[in-house]
Tab-separated table of C-alpha atoms and ligand atoms in Angstrom:
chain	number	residue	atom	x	y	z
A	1	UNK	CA	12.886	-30.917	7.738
A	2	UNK	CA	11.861	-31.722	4.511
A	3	UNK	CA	9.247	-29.984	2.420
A	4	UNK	CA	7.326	-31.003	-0.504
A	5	UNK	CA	7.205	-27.894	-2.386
A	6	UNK	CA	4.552	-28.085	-5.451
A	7	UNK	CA	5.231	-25.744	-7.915
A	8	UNK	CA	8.736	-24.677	-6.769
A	9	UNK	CA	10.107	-24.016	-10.043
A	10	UNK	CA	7.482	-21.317	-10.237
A	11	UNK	CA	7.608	-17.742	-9.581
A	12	UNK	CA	6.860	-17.610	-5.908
A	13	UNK	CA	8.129	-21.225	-5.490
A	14	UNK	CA	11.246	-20.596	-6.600
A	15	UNK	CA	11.643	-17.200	-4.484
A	16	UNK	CA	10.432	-19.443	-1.452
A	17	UNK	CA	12.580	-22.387	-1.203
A	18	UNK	CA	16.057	-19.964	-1.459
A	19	UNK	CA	14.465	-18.808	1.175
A	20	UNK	CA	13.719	-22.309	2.539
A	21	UNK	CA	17.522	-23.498	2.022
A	22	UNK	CA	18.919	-20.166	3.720
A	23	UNK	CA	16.568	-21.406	6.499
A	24	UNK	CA	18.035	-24.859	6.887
A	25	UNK	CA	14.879	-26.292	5.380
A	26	UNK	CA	15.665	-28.605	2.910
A	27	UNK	CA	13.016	-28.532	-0.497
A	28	UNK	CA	11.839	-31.328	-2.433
A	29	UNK	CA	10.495	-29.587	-4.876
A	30	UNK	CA	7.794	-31.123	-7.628
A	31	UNK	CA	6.788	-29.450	-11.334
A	32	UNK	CA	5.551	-30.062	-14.234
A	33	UNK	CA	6.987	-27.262	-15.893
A	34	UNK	CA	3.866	-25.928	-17.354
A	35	UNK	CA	4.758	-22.219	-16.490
A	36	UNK	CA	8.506	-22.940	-15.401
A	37	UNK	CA	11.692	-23.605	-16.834
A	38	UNK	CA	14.005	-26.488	-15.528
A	39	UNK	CA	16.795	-24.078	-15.904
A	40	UNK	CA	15.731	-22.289	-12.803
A	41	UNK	CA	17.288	-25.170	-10.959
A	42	UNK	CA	20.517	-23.989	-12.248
A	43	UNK	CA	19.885	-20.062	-11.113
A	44	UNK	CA	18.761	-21.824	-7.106
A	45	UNK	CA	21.912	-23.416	-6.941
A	46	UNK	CA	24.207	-20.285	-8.845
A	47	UNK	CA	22.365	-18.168	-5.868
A	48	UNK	CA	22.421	-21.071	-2.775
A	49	UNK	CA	25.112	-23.282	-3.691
A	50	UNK	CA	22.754	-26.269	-3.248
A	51	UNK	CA	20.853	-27.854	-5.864
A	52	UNK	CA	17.619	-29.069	-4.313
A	53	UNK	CA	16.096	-32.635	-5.746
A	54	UNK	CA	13.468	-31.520	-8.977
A	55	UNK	CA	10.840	-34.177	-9.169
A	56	UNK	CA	9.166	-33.609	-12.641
A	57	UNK	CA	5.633	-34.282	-12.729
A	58	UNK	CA	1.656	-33.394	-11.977
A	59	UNK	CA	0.343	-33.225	-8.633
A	60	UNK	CA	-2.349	-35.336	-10.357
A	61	UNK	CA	-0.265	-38.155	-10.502
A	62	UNK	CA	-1.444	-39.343	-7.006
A	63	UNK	CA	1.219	-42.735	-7.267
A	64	UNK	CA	4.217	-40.206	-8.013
A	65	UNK	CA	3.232	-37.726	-4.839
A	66	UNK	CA	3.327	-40.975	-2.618
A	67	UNK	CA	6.585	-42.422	-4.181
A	68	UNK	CA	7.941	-39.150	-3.560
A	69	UNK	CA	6.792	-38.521	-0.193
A	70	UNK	CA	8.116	-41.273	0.776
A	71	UNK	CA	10.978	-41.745	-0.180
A	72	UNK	CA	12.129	-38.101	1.074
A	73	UNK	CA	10.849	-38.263	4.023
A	74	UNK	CA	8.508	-35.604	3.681
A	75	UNK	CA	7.166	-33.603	7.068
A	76	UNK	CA	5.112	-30.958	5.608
A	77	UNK	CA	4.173	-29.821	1.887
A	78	UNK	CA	3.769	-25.914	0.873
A	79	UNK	CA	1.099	-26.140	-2.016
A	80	UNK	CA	1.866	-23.684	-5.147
A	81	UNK	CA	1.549	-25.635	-8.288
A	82	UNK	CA	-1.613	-24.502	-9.976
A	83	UNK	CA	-2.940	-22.147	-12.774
A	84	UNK	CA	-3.288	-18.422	-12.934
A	85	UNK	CA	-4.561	-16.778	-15.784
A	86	UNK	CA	-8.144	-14.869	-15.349
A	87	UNK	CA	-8.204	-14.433	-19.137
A	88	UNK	CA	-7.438	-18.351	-19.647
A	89	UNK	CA	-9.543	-19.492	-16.718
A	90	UNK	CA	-12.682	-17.921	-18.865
A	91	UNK	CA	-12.059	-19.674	-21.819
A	92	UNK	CA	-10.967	-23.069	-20.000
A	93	UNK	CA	-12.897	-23.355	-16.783
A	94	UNK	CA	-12.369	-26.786	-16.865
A	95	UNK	CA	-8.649	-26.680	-17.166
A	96	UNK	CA	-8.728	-24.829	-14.121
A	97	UNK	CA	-11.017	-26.530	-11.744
A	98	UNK	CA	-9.344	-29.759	-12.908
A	99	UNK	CA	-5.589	-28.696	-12.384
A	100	UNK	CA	-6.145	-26.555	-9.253
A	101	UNK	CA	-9.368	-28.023	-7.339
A	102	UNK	CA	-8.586	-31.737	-8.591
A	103	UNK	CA	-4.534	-31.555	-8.336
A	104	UNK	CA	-5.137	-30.180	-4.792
A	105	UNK	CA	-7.468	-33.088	-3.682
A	106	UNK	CA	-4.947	-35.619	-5.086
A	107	UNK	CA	-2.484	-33.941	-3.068
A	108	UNK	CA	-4.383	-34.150	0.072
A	109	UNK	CA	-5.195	-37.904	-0.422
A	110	UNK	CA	-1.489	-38.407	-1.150
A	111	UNK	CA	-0.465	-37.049	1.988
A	112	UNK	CA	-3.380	-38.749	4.309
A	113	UNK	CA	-1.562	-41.653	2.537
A	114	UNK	CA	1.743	-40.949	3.926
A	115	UNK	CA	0.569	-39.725	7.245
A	116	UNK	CA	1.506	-36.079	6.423
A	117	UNK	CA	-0.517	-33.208	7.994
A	118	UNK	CA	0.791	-30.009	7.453
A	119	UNK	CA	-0.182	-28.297	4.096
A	120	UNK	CA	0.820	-24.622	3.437
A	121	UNK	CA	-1.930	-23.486	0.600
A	122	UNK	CA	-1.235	-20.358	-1.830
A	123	UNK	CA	-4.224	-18.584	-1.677
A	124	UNK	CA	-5.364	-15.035	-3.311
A	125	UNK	CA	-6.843	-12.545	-2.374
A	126	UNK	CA	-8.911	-12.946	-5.207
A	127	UNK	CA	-11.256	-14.828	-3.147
A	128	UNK	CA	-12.593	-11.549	-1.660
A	129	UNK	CA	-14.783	-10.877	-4.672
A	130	UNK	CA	-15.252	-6.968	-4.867
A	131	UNK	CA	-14.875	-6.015	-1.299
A	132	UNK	CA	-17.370	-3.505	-0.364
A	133	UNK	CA	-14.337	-1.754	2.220
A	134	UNK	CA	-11.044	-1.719	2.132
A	135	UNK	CA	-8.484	-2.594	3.816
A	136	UNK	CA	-9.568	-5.986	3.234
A	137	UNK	CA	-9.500	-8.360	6.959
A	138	UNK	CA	-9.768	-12.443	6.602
A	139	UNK	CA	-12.988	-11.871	7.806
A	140	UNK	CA	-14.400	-10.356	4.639
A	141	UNK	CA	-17.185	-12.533	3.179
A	142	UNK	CA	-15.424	-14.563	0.240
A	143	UNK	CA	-17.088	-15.182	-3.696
A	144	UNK	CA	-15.984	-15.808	-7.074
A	145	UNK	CA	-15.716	-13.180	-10.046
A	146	UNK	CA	-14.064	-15.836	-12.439
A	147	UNK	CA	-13.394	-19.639	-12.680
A	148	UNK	CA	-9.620	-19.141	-11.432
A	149	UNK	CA	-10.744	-17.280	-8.587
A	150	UNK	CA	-13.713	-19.776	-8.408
A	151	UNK	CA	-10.727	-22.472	-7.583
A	152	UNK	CA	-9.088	-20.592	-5.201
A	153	UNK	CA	-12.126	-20.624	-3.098
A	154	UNK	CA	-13.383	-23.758	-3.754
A	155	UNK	CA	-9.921	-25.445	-3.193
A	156	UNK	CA	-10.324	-22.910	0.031
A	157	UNK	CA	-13.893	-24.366	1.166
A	158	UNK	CA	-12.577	-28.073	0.376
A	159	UNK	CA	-9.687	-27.721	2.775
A	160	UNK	CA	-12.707	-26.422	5.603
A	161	UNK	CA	-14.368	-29.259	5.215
A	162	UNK	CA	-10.958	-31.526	5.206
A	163	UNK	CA	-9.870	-29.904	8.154
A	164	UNK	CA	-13.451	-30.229	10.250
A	165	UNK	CA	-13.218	-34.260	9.597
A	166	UNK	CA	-9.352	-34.410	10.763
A	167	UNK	CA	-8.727	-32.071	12.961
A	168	UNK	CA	-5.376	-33.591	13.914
A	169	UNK	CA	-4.070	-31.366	10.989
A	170	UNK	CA	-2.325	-28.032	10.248
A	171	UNK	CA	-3.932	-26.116	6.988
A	172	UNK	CA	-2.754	-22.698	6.373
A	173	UNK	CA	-4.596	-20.682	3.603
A	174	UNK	CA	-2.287	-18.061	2.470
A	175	UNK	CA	-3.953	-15.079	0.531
A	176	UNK	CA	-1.290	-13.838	-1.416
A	177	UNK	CA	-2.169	-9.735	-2.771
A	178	UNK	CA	-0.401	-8.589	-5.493
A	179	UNK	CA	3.494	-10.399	-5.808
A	180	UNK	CA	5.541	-8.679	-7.664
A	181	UNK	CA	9.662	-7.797	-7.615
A	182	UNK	CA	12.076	-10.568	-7.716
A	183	UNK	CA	15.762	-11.958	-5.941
A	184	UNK	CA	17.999	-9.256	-5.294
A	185	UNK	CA	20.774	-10.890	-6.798
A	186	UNK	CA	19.016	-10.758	-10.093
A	187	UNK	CA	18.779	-14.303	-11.439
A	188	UNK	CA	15.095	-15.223	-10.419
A	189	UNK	CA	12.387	-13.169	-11.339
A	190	UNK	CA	8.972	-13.872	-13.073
A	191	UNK	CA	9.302	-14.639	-16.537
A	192	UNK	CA	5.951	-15.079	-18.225
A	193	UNK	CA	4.784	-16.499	-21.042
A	194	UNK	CA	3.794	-14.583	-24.176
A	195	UNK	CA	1.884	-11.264	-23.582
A	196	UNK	CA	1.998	-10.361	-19.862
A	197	UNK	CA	-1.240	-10.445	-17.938
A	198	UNK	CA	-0.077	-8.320	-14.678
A	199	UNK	CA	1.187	-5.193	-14.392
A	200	UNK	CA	4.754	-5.177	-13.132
A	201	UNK	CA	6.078	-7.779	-15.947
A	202	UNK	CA	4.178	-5.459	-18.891
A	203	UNK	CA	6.065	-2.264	-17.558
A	204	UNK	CA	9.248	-3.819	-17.224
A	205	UNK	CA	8.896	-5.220	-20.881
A	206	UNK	CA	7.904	-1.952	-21.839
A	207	UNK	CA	10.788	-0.714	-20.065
A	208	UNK	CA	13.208	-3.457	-21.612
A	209	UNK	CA	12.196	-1.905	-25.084
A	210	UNK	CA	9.979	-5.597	-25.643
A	211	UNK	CA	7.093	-3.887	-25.866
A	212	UNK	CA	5.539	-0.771	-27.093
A	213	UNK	CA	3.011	0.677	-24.450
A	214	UNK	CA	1.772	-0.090	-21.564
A	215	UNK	CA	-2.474	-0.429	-21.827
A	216	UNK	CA	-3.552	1.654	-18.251
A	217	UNK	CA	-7.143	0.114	-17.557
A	218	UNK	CA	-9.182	2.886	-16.389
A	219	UNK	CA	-8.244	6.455	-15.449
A	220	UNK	CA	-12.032	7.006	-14.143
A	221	UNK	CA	-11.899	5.016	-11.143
A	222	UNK	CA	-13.007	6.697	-7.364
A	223	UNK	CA	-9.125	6.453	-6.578
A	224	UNK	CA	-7.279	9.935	-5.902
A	225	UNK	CA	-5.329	9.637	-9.736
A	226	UNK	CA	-8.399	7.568	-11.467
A	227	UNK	CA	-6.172	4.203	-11.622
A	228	UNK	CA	-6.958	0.775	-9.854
A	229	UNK	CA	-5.414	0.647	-6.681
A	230	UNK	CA	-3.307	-2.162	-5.585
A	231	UNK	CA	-1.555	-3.909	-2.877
A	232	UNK	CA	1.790	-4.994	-4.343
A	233	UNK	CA	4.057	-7.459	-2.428
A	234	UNK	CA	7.812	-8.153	-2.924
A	235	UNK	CA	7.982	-12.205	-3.912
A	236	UNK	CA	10.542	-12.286	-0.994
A	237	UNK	CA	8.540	-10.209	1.992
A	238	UNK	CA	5.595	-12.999	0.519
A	239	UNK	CA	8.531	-16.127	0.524
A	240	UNK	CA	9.249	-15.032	4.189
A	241	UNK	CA	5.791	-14.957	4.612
A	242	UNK	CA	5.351	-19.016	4.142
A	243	UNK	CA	8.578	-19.737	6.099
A	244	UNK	CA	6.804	-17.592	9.182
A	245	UNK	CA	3.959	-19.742	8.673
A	246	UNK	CA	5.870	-23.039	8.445
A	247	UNK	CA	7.611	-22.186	12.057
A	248	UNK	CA	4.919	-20.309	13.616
A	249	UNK	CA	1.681	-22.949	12.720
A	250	UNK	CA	3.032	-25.652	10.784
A	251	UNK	CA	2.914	-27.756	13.771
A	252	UNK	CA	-0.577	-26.274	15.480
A	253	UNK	CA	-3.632	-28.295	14.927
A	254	UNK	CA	-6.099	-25.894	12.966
A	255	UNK	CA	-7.139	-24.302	9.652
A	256	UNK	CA	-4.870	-20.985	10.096
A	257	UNK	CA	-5.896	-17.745	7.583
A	258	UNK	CA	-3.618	-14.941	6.460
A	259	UNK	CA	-3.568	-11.939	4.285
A	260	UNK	CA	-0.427	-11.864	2.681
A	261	UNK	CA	0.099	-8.355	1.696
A	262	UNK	CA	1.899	-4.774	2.871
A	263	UNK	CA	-1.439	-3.196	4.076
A	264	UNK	CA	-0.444	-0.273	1.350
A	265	UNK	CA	-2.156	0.415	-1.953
A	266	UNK	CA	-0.389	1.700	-5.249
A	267	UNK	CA	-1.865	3.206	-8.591
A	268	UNK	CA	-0.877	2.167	-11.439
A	269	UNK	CA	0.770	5.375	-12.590
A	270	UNK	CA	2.506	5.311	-9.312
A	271	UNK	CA	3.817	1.745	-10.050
A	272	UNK	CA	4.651	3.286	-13.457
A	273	UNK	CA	6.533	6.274	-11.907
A	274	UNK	CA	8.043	4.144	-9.634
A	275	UNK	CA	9.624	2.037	-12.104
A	276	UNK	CA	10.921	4.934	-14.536
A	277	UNK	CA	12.723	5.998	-11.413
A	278	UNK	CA	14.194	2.665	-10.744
A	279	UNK	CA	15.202	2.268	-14.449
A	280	UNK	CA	15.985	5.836	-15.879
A	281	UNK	CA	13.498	4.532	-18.847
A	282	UNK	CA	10.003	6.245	-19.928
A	283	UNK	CA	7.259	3.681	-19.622
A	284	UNK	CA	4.938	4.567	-22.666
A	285	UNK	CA	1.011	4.059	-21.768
A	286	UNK	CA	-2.000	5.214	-22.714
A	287	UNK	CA	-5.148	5.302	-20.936
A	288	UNK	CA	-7.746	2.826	-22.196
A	289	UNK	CA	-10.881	1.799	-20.739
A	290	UNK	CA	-11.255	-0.392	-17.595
A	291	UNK	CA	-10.641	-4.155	-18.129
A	292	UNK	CA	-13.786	-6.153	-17.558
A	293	UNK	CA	-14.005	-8.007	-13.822
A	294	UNK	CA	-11.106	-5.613	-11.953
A	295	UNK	CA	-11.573	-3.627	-9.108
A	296	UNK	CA	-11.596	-0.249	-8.225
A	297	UNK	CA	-9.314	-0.679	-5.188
A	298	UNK	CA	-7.704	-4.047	-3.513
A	299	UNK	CA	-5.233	-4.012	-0.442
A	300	UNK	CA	-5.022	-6.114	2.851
A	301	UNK	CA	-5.442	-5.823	6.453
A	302	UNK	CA	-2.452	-7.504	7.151
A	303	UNK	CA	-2.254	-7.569	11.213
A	304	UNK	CA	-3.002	-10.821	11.714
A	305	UNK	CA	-0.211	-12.473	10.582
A	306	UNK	CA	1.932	-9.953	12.030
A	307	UNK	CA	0.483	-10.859	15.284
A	308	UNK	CA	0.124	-14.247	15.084
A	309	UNK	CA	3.379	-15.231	12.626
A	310	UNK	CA	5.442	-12.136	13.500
A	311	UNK	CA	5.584	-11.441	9.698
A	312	UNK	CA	5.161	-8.219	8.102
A	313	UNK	CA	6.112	-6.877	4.876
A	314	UNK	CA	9.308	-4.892	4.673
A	315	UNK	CA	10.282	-3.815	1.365
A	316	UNK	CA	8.503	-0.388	-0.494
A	317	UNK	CA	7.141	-0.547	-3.898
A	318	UNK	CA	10.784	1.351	-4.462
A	319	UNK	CA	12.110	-1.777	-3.613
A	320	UNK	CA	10.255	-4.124	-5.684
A	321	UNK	CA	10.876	-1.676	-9.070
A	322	UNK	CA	14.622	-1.721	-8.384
A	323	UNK	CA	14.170	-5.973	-8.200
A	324	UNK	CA	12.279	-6.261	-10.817
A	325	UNK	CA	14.522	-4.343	-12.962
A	326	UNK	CA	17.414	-5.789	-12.290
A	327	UNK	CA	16.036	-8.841	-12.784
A	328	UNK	CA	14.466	-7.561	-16.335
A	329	UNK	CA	17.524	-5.767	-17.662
A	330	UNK	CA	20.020	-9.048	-16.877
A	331	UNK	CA	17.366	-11.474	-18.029
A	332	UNK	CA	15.440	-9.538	-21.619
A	333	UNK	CA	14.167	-13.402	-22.556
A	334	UNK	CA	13.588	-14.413	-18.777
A	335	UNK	CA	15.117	-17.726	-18.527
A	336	UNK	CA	15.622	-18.935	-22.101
A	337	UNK	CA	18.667	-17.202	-21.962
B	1	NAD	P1	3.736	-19.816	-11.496
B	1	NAD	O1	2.910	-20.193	-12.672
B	1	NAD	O2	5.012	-19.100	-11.720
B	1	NAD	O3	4.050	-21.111	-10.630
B	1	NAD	C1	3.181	-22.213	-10.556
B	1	NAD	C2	3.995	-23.459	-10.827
B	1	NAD	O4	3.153	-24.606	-10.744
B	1	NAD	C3	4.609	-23.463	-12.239
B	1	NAD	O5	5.993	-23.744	-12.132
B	1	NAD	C4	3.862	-24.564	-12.973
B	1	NAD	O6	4.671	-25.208	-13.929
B	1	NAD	C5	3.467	-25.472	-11.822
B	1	NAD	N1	2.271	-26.301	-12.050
B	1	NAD	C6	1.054	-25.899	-12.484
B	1	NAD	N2	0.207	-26.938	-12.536
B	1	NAD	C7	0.892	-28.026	-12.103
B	1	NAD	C8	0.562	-29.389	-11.927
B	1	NAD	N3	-0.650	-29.860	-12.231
B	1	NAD	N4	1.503	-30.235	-11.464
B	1	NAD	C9	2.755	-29.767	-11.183
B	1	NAD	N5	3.122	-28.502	-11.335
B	1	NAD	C10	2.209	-27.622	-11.784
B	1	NAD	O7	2.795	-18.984	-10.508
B	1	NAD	P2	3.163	-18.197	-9.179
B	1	NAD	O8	2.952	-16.758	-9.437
B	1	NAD	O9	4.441	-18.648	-8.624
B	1	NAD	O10	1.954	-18.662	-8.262
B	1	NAD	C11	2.075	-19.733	-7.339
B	1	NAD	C12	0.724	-19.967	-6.682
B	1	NAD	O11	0.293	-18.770	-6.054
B	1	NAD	C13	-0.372	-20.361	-7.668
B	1	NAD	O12	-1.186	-21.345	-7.060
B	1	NAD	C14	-1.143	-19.075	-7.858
B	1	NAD	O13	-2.481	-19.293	-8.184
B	1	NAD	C15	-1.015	-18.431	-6.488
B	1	NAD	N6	-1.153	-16.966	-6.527
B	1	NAD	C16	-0.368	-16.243	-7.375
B	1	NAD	C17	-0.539	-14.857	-7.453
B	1	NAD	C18	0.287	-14.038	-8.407
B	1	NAD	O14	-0.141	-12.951	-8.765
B	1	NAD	N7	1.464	-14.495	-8.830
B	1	NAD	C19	-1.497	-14.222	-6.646
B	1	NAD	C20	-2.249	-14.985	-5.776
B	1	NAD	C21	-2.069	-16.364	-5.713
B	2	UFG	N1	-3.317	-3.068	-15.223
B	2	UFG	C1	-3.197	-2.172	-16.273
B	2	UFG	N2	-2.616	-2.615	-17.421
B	2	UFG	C2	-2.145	-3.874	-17.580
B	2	UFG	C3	-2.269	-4.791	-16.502
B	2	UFG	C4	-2.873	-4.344	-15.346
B	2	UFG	O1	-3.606	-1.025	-16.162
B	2	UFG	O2	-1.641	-4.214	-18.663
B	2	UFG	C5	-3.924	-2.600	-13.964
B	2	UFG	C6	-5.183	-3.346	-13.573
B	2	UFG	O3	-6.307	-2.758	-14.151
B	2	UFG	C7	-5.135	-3.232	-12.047
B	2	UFG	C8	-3.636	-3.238	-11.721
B	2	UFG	O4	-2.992	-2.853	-12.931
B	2	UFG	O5	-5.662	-2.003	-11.640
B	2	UFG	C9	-3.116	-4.596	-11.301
B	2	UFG	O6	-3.473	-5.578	-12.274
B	2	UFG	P1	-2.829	-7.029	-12.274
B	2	UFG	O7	-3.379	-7.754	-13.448
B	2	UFG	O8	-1.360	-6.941	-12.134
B	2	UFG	O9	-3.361	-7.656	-10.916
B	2	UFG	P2	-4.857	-7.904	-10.406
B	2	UFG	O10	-5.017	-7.151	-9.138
B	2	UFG	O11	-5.847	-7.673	-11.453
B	2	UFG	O12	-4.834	-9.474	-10.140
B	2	UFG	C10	-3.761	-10.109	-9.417
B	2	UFG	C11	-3.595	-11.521	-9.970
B	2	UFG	C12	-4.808	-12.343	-9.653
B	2	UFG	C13	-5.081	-12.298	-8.189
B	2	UFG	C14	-5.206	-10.884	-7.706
B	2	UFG	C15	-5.379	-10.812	-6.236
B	2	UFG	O13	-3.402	-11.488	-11.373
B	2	UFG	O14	-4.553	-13.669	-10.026
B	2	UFG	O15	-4.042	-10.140	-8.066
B	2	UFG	O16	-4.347	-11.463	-5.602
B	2	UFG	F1	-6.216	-12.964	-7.936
């Protein structure tokens, strides 16, 4: 079967379609290298022994997702291309609702085109808003706290609406917690750019000697150690996660919902403990106060897709420090090396 994969040079595109080749999938995947390097081809096929076709380009290019559709031959299409930064989102709103709500309606057209009507969407749990409970069920009322989470759920109510005037297709809305960790074998990872926005790639550069200290936002939350609580997700429980999809509801008629996450939360100084165990190196911080827009504490009900997709998380925030590190320590410069 072959997949249109959007964004599969990415972090969790890249993660997913080794997964997607192990699974006898084959990957078409599409980028315009915005956040990705082209040399992460090179580390798919070091790890697989395949090198999957790279289409460069922009999911707004509606006349390139057609060509390409067609001539692969393409059955279904898993959706990550789009733009992540809260901080950036704020400044650009209209960078983001263009590239992520706009790119994802050219995408749909495209494939109505072509006749294709499975879409696998990555979704965030950022569409939850500040959720008044945890843990948080895909029933939870949904809102906005920023214009990249804005996207999400717009791109989200879009695909509703999509879905109630063709209901001959499958739409899956995956709501991705917190990814983090990388390939065991060391030679993917997440390699952003400039000053790291998340948590796991600012400790590990901390860690890597990179940077100095790691900024802890907030040790005056209502969490047992004061930090913001967190679901974190290894990048291959979450790649599994759209391959259980793809098999389970890829072919069933409906608008299918999942958390994607381990149904755990972590602190940050446990993340940060966690890590100095899994690299023998102090992680410097210092506690500063809480960063505008987060949450006190974020993690998923995650039963659903375990009953409906069979898919549960399996790998411990232990786990996902040893990954990263590895992954950190072989790779300083990520993949400019
Ligand atoms: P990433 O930036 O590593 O990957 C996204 C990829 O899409 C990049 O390779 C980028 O070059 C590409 N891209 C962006 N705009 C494009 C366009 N217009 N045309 C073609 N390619 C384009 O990010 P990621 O962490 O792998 O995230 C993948 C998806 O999952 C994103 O949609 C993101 O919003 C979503 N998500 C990520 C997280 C997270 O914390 N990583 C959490 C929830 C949801
Ligand atoms: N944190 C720090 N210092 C840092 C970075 C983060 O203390 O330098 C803390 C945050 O305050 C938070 C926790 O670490 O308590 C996790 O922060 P991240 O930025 O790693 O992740 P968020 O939960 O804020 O957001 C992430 C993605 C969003 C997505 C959301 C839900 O960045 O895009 O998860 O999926 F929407």
């Amino acid at each position: 079967m072959n997949v249109l994969v959007t964004g599969g040079t990415g972090y969790i595109g890249s993660h997913t379609c080794l997964q997607m080749l192990e699974m006898g999938y084959t990957p078409v995947l599409l980028d315009n290298f915005s956040n990705s390097k082209a040399s992460v081809l090179d580390r798919i096929e070091e790890v697989s022994g395949t090198r999957p076709v790279l289409i460069t380009g922009d999911i707004l290019d509606k006349n390139l997702l057609v060509e390409t559709m067609k001539r692969y031959g393409i059955s279904a299409v898993i959706h990550f291309a789009g733009l992540k930064s809260v901080g950036e989102s704020v400044s650009e709103p209209l960078k983001y609702y263009s590239n992520n709500v706009s790119g994802t309606l050219c995408l749909v057209e495209a494939m109505s085109e072509c006749n294709i009507k499975t879409l696998i969407f990555s979704s965030s749990a950022t569409v939850y808003g500040d959720p008044s409970t945890v843990p948080i069920n895909e029933g939870f009322p949904t809102s906005a706290t920023n214009p990249y989470g804005r996207s999400k759920l717009m791109v989200e109510e879009c695909l509703n609406d999509f879905y109630k005037a063709n209901p001959d297709w499958s739409i899956t809305l995956l709501r991705y917690f917190n990814p983090v960790g990388a390939h065991p074998s060391g030679k993917l990872g997440e390699d952003p750019n400039g000053i790291p926005n998340n948590l796991m790639p600012f400790i590990s550069q901390v860690a890597v000697g990179k940077r100095e200290c790691l900024n802890v936002f907030g040790g005056d939350y209502p969490t047992p150690d004061g930090t913001g609580v967190r679901d974190y997700i290894h990048v291959m429980d979450l790649a599994r996660g759209h391959i259980a999809a793809l098999n389970k509801v890829g072919h069933s008629k409906g608008i299918h919902i999942y958390n994607l996450g381990t149904g755990r939360g972590s602190s940050v100084l446990e993340m940060i403990e966690a890590f100095e165990k899994a690299s023998n190196k102090k992680v410097a911080y210092k506690m500063v106060d809480r960063r505008p827009g987060d949450v006190a504490e974020c993690w998923a009900d995650p039963q659903k897709a375990q009953k409906e997709l069979g898919w549960y998380a399996q790998l411990e925030v232990e786990q996902m420090a040893i990954d990263t590190w590895r992954w950190q320590s072989n790779n300083p410069n990520g993949y400019h090396d």
